[in-house]
Amino acid sequence: MWRSAGAAFRACSGFGRQPLRGLSASPSGAQKGVTLSVSPPVGLADEPLHIQVQGLSPGEPVTVRALAVSYYGRLFQSCAHYEADNIGALDLTKDPSQGGDYTGVEPMGLMWSLTPAGMENPYIRMVQRSVLKKPLKLEVTVHQAHNQTGLLLGQVLASARVERWYATPEIRAIRVREGTVRGSFFLPPGDGPFPGVIDMFGDEGGLHEFRASLLACRGFATLALPYFAFEDLPPIMKDLNLDYFAQAAKFVQNHPKVKGPKIGVIGSGKGAELAFSMATFLPDVAAVAKATTIKEALARWEEKSGQKPSEAKEVKLYAQIPPVEKMDASLSMLANCEKLSLSTNCIEKIANLNGLKNLRILSLGRNNIKNLNGLEAVGDTLEELWISYNFIEKLKGIHVMKRLKILYMSNNLVREWGEFVKLAELGCLEELVFVGNPLEEKCSSEGNWIDEATRRVPRLKKLDGVPVIKEDEEEEG
């Protein structure tokens, strides 16, 4: 289904490689009087989008949806629920989403909440290749009423197409094969010299160019540096040699377009650890761009919300830029927090929840979490855990959550009934979302998922959004 939809979308889009200011996306309203504007319609991927709707009825409920086509032709989607103001207008920089894939005032929420659409493999991630030639293409639509992602949407009221480029036409890319160093070197337009930067990613391996090309657009001569699983580099990450990174630093430092004598390094995941090692041991490295700390994220949230973290009952630290990678000890100041959101970051381990004595709801969706260790600190208070779109295969330790009523853990990696039955140890569990795990997909394809799951966890009242009807209830009915 989505393959044909994707082909149709690509066929009708007609977008080609043009200068950034030479193309505009024109809104097309399917209902007379309703208009949608997205600014800029064509621009760089790190530029904020300004999305506005006009011509609605005062207070009219609508769903705003984004559909993106990745480099490999995969479809990703997101949606949010809004209500028009008293003059029938909507501005995503000011108006809060009331539901869908995110809530609150999030001007870029439709971008950071994109997930695989429909029949796509739920485990794929959006990867951008060929950064000089292909943009990320999106279609933004406004629909009648409040609709959930993946369900039949209401009538289209207006639509607009958007292109998000990762480089301007003036950016130069040079493939690097200097000694043992491999990668791509991106140079800003002009004679320079420019500040030099090395950009590295995590344990997924390979060459990732999109951040380096965007940095070049902002005036930095940037080397996208792979360190395994690329060309003749080692196929797996092991026994990393600092000499390789020292050679890369020398390459950047000695380039005639680079302003010396020092360079900077930016990294995420394992790349962040390597960046700190380079800054520690290599004299050529003078600056390191690191992940956002909890302390920094809390300071931003306090400035935005006007609330003190130590007094707040709800704290939102999702989608930090750069992302949060560690749940550090600064979380201990959230003594009154009842709901904490850390979704859409790069967190790998649950930790430092000991000070959150009142925590009832914890949102950790869209991270890199592989197990449930660390939840014991809130086992006596936690009632809802939202941890979808992670890499959890085992449910060891879940029994500590004595009061857990709601568990959202779709799109993880649970494969065995032996893990699933551990949910039966949760005496208060009433609602479970488990769709997108290999176990659910296998059983759903065989037609016995609901029967088998509810037999093993008989206390469930709702499974994957559907009320569970017991046999005795059917007989009484």
Short mmCIF file of C-alpha atoms in Angstrom, two decimals, residues 10 42 48 64 76 83 88 188 200 272 280 310 338 349 364 409 419:
data_model
loop_
_atom_site.label_atom_id
_atom_site.label_comp_id
_atom_site.label_asym_id
_atom_site.label_seq_id
_atom_site.Cartn_x
_atom_site.Cartn_y
_atom_site.Cartn_z
CA ARG A 10 7.20 11.08 -5.85
CA VAL A 42 12.44 25.46 0.30
CA PRO A 48 12.84 26.62 11.62
CA VAL A 64 -2.13 18.95 10.87
CA PHE A 76 7.42 8.80 7.53
CA GLU A 83 -8.13 24.22 17.34
CA GLY A 88 -10.32 30.97 12.39
CA PRO A 188 31.84 26.67 2.55
CA MET A 200 31.56 11.89 14.10
CA ALA A 272 30.95 12.11 21.60
CA THR A 280 42.19 15.34 25.97
CA SER A 310 12.32 21.87 41.97
CA GLU A 338 4.84 13.76 38.77
CA LYS A 349 20.37 3.89 29.97
CA LEU A 364 11.17 7.83 27.34
CA MET A 409 6.15 -0.03 24.57
CA GLU A 419 9.65 -12.22 28.06
#
